[in-house]
Coordinates of C-alpha atoms and ligand atoms in Angstrom, one line a residue:
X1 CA 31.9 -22.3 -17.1
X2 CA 30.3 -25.6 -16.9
X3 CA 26.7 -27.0 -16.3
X4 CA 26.0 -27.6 -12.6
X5 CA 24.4 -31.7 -12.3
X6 CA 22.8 -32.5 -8.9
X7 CA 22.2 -35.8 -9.3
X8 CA 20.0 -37.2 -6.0
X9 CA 22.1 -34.8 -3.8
X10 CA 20.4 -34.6 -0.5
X11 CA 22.4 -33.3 3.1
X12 CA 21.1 -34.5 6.7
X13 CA 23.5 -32.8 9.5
X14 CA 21.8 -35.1 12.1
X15 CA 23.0 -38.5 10.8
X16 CA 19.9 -38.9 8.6
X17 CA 17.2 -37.9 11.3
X18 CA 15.8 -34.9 9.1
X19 CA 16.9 -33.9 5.7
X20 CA 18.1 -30.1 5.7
X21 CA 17.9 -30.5 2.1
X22 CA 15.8 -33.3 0.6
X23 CA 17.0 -35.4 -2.5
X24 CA 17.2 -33.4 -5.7
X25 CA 17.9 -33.7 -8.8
X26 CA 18.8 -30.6 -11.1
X27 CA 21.2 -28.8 -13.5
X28 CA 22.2 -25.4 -13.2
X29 CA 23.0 -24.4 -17.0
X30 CA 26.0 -22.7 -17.9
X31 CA 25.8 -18.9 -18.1
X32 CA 22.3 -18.5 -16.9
X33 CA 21.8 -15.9 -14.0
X34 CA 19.6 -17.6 -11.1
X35 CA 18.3 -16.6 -8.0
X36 CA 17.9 -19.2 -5.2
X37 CA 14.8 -17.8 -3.2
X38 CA 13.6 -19.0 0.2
X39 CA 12.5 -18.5 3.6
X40 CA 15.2 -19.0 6.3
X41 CA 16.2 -22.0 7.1
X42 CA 15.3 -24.1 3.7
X43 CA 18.6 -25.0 2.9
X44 CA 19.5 -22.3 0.5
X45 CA 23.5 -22.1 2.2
X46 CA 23.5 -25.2 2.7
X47 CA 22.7 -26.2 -1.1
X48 CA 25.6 -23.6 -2.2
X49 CA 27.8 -24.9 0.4
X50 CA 27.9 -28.3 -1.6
X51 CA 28.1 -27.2 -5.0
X52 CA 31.3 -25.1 -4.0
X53 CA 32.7 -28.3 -1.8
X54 CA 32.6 -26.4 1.3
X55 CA 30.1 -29.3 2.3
X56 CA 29.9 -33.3 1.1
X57 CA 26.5 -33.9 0.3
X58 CA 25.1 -37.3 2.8
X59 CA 23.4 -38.8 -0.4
X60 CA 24.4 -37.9 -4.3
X61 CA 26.6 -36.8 -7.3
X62 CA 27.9 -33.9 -8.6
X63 CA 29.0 -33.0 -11.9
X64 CA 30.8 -30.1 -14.0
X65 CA 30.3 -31.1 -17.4
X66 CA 31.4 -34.5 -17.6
X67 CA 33.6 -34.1 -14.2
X68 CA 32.6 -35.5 -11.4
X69 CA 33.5 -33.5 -8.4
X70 CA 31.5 -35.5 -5.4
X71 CA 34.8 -35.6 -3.7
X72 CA 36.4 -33.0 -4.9
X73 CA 37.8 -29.9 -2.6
X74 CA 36.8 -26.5 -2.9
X75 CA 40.2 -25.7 -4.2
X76 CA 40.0 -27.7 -7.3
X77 CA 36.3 -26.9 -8.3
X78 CA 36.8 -23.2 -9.9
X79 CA 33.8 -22.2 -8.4
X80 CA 33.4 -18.2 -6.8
X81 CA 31.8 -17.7 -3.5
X82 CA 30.2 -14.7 -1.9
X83 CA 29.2 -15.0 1.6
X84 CA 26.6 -12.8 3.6
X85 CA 29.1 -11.0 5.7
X86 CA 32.8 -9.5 4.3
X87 CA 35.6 -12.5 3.9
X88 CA 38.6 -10.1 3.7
X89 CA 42.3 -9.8 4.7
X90 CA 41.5 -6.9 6.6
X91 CA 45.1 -5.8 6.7
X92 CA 45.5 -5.8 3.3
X93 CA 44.5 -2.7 0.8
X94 CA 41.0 -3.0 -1.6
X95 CA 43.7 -3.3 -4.4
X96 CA 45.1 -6.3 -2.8
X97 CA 42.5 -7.7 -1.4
X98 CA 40.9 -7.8 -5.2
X99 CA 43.9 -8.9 -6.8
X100 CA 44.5 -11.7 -4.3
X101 CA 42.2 -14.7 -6.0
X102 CA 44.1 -13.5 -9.7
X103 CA 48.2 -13.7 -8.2
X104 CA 46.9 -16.8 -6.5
X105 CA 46.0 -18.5 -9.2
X106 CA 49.3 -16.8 -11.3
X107 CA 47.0 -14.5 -13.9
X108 CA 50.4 -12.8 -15.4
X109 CA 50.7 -9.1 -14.0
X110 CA 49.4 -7.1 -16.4
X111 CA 46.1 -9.0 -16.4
X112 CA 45.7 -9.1 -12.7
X113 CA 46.1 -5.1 -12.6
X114 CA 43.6 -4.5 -16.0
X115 CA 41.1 -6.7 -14.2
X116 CA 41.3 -5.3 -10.4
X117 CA 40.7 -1.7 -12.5
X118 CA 37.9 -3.5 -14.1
X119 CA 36.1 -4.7 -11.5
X120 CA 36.4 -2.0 -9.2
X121 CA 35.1 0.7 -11.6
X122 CA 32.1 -1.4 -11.9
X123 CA 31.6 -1.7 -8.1
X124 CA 32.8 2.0 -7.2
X125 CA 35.4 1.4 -5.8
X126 CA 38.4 3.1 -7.5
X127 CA 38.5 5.8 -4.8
X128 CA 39.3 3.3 -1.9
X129 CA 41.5 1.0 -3.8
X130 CA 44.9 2.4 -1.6
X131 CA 42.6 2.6 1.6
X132 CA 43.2 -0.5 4.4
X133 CA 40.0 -2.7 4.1
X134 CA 40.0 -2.9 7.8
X135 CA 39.0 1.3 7.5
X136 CA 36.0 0.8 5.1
X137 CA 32.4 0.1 7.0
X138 CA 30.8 -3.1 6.7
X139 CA 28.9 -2.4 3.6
X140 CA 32.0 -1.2 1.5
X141 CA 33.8 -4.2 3.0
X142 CA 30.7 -6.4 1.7
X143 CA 31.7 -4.9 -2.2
X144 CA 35.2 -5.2 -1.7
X145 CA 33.9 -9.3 -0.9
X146 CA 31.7 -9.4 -3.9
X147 CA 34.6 -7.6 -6.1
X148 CA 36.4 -10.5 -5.0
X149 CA 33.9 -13.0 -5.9
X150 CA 33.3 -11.2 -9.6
X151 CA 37.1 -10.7 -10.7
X152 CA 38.0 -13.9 -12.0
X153 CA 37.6 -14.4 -15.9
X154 CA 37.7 -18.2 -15.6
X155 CA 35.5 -19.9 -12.8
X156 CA 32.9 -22.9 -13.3
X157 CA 30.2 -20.3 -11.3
X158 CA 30.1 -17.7 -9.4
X159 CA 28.0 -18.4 -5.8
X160 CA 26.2 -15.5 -4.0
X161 CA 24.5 -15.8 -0.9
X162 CA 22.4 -13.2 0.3
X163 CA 25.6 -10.7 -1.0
X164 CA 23.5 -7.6 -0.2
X165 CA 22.5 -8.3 3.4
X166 CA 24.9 -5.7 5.4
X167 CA 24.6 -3.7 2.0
X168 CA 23.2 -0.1 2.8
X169 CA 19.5 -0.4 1.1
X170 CA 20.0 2.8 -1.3
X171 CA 23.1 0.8 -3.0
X172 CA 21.2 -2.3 -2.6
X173 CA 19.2 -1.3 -6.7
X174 CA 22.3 -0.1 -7.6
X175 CA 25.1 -3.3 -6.8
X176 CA 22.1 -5.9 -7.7
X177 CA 21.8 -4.3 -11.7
X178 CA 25.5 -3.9 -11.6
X179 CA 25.5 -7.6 -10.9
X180 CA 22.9 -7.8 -14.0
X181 CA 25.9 -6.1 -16.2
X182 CA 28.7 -7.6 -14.5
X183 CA 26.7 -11.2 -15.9
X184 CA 26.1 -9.8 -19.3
X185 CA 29.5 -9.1 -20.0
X186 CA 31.2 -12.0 -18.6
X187 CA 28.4 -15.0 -19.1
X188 CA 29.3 -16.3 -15.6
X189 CA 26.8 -18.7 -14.1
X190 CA 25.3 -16.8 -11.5
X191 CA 23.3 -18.4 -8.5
X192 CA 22.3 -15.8 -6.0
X193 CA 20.7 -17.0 -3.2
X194 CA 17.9 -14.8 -1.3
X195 CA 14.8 -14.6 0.7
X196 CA 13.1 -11.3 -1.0
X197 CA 11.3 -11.9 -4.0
X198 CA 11.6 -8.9 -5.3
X199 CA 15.8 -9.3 -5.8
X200 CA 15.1 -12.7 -6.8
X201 CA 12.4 -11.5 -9.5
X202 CA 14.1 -8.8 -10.8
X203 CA 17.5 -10.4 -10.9
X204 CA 17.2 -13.8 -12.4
X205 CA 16.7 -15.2 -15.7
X206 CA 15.4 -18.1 -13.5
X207 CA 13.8 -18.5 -10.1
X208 CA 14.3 -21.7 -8.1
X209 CA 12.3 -21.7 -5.2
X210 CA 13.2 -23.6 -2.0
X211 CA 11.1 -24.5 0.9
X212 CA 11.6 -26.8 4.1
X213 CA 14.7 -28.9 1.9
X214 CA 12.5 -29.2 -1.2
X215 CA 13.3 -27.6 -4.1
X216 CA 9.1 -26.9 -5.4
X217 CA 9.6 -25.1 -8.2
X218 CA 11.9 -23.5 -10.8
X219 CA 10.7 -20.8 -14.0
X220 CA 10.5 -17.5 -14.9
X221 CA 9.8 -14.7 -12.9
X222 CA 6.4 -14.6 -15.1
X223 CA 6.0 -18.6 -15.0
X224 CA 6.3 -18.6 -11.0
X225 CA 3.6 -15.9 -11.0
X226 CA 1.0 -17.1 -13.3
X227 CA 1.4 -21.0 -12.9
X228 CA 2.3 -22.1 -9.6
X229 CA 3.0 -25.6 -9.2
X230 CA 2.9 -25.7 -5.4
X231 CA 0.8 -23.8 -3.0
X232 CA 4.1 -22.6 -1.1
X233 CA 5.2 -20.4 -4.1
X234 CA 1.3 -19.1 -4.6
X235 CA 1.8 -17.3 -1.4
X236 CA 5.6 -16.8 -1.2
X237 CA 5.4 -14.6 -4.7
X238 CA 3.3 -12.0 -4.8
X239 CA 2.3 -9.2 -2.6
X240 CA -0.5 -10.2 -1.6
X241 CA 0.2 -13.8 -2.2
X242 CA -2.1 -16.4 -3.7
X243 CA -6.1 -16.9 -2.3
X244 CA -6.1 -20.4 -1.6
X245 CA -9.9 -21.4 -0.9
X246 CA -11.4 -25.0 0.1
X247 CA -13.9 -26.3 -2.1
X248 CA -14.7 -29.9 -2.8
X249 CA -15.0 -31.6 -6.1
X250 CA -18.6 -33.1 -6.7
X251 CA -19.2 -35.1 -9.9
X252 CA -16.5 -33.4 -11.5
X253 CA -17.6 -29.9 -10.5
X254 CA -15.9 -27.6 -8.2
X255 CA -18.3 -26.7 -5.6
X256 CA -17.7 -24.2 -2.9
X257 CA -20.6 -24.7 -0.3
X258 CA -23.8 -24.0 -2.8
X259 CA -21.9 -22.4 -6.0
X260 CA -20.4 -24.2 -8.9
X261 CA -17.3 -22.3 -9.6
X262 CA -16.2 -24.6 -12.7
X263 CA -15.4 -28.0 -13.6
X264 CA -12.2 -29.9 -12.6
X265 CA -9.5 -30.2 -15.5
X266 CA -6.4 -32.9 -13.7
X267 CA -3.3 -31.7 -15.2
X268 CA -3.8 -34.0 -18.8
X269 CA -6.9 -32.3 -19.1
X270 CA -8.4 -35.4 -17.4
X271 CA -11.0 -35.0 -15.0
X272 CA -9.9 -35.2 -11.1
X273 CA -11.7 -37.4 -8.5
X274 CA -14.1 -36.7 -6.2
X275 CA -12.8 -34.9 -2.3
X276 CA -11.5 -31.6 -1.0
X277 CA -9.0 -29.7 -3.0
X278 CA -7.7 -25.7 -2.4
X279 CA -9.1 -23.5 -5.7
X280 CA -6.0 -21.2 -5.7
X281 CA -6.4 -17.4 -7.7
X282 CA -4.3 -14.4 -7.2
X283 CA -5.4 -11.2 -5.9
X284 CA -4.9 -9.6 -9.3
X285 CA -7.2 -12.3 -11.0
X286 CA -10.6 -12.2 -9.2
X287 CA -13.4 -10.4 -10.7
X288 CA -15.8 -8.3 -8.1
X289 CA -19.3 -7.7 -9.5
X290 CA -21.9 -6.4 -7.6
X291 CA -24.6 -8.7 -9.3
X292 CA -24.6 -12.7 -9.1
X293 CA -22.6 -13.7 -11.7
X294 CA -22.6 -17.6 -13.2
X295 CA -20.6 -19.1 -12.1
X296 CA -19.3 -17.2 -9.4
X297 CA -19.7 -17.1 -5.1
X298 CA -21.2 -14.8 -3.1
X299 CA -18.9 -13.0 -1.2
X300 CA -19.1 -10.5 2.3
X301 CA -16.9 -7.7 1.9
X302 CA -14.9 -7.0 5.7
X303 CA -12.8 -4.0 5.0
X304 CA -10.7 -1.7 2.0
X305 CA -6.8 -1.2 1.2
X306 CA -6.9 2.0 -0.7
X307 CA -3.6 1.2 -2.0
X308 CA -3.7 4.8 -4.6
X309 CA -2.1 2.6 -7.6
X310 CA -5.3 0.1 -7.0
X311 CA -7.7 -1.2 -4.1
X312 CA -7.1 -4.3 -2.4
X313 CA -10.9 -5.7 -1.5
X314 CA -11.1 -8.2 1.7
X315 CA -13.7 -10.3 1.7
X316 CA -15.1 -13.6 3.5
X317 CA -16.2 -16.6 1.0
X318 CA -17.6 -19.7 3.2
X319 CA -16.0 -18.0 6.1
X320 CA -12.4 -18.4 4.5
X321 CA -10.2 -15.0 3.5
X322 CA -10.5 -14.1 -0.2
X323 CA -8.9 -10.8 -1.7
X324 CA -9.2 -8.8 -4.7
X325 CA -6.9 -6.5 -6.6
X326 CA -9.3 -3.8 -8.2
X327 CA -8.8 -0.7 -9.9
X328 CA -8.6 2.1 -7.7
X329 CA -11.6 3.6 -5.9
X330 CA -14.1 0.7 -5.9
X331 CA -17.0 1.3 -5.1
X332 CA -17.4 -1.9 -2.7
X333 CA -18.4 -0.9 1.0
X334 CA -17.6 -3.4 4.0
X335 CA -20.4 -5.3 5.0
X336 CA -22.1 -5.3 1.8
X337 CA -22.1 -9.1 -0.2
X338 CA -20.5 -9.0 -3.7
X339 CA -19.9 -11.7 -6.0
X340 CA -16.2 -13.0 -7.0
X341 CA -15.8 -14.6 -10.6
X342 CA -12.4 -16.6 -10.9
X343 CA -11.0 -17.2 -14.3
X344 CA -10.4 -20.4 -15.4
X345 CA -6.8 -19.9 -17.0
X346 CA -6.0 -18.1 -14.3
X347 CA -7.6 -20.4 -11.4
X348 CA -6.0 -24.0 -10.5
X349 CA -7.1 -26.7 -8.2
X350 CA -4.2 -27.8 -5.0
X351 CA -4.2 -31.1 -3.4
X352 CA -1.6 -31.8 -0.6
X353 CA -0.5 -28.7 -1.6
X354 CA 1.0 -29.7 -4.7
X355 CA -1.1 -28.3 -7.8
X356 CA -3.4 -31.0 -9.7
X357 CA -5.0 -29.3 -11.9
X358 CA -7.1 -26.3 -13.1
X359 CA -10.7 -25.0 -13.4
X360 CA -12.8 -25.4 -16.4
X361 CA -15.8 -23.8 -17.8
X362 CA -19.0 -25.1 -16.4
X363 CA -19.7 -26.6 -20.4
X364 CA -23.0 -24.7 -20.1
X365 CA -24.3 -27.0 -16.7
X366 CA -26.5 -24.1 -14.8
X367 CA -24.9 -23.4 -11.5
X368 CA -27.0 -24.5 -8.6
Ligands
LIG1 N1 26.3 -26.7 10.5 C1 25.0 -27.1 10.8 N2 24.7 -28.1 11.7 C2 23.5 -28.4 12.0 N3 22.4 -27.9 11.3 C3 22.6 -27.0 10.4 C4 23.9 -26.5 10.1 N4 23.8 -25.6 9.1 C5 22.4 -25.5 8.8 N5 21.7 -26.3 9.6 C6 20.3 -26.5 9.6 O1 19.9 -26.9 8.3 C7 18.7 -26.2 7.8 C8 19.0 -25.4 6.6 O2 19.9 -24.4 6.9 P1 20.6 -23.4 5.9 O3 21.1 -24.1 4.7 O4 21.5 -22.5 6.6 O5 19.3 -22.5 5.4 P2 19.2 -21.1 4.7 O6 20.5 -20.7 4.2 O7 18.1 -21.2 3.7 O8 18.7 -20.1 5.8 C9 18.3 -25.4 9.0 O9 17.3 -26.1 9.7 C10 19.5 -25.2 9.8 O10 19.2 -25.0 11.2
LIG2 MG1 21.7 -19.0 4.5

């Protein structure tokens, strides 16, 4: 095990035309379990790809520990890689095919056989363990892959990307806590790359989030949710994602058309100059009241999700989208006008999508 330095790495496959992954700099730290989440297409494989040496990065360095492995093979890295689809000998038996990285690497007999057993209790599998991997179906072939990927004792990280894709849904919940287990017990760095934030949330100690090349935020499932640094993980987390409304900042107060919603607080606590800037709230953080509330913006209610667990309120603010996460059974009717109150600790302020700042209380100024 060893931390993970990017230092500057960046990968262009058109001879420096676009950047599939922009420069980045960042250490993966030894034993934590993340989850690398992102649309497709941001550069998630290709980011794994050059951490196990399948790929030299264009631009950067790369260390494990004190090594530097910039130029360094795949072979002599130590790293563990799960692909999307099954990487198997096909003619080979499950046994085999999980004992193959051990006798490869000479792991004395007995060892090879007590950690083949290991693996493939946790994974199910001691039932197909005779059976030719060429006769399982896609998704037992998948396991067979990740077994593969999980039975080393000694590897700088194990690599997963998108593991669970061909993986039947039902034994999607019960691989990915497995996985949870499997990295309690060994201490492996984990990265598992996905697009769902759901497997990403529940699965990682840490969430880096990846979009168009740029790495635009890494935390906590719970920092990613209540502090977004970037408008992309706002909406990307979250179901429904982040409101993001224009206003405009007027002598320090966030205006949108008439109402005052709050003062502008820069990230130092600073004020934040004058101009346009997105107020973005969550769903599950806007008040609804049905009288004007200071400060607060009127609001036109266009429709209802009766969701049973809680009511998801539509509304139009200035023309722009806004929704609410209520309790269940509001009593808010479309077409009537309500007013929306937006927290400040829970409200921040987006310029070039990149957050700037947050609301503040009014400091007692009467709304307009
Ligand atoms: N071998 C390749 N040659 C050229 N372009 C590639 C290659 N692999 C990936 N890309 C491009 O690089 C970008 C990132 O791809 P990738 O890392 O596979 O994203 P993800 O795994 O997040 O879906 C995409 O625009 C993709 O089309
Ligand atoms: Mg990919």
């Amino acid at each position: 095990m060893a931390d993970i330095r990017l230092e500057g790495v960046g990968h262009s496959y058109d001879g420096g035309a676009t950047w599939a992954l922009k420069p980045m700099t960042w250490t993966w730290r030894s034993a934590r379990a993340y989850a690398l989440l992102g649309p497709s297409g941001c550069g998630k494989t290709t980011l794994l790809n050059i951490i196990s040496g399948l790929l030299t990065p264009t631009v950067g360095r790369i260390w494990f520990d004190d090594r530097e492995v910039t130029g360094v093979p795949t072979a002599g890295r130590n790293i563990a890689q799960v692909f999307q689809f099954p990487v198997l000998y096909e003619e080979m038996s499950v046994y085999d095919n999980l004992a193959f990285p051990l006798r490869n690497r000479k792991y004395p007999k007995n060892e090879v056989d007590q950690r083949v057993r290991q693996v493939s209790r946790l994974l199910g599998l001691d039932d197909l363990l005779r059976r030719r991997s060429r006769r399982l179906d896609p998704g037992r072939q998948q396991i067979v892959s990740l077994g593969r990927g999980l039975v080393r004792s000694q590897v700088a990280a194990v690599l997963l990307d998108e593991p669970l894709t061909v993986v039947d849904p039902a034994l999607k919940w019960t691989l990915r806590s497995k996985l949870k287990e499997i990295h309690r017990d060994t201490g492996h760095t984990l990265i598992y790359v996905t697009h769902d934030q759901t497997e990403a949330l529940t699965f990682a100690d840490e969430v880096v989030v990846l979009n168009e090349g740029e790495m635009v935020q890494a935390g906590e499932p719970a920092e990613l949710f209540l502090s977004p640094a970037h408008e992309f993980v706002g909406h990307f987390i979250g179901s429904p994602g982040m409101n993001m409304l224009p206003a405009e900042i007027v002598g320090g107060v966030v205006c949108v058309g008439q109402a005052d919603v709050g003062t502008a607080a820069g990230q130092s606590g600073d004020g934040l100059p004058p101009g346009p800037v997105r107020i973005g709230v969550r769903p599950e953080f806007v008040r609804v009241t049905g009288a004007r509330t200071s400060p607060g913006v009127a609001a036109r209610v266009t429709g209802i999700d009766r969701m049973g667990a809680y009511d998801l309120v539509h509304t139009r603010v200035n023309g722009h989208p806004v929704i609410a996460r209520t309790a269940a059974g509001s009593a808010c009717r479309p077409d009537t006008v309500e007013f929306l109150h937006f927290p400040e600790e829970r409200t921040f302020l987006f310029r070039d999508e990149v957050r700037c700042g947050s609301l503040a209380p009014l400091n007692g100024r009467d709304q307009a």
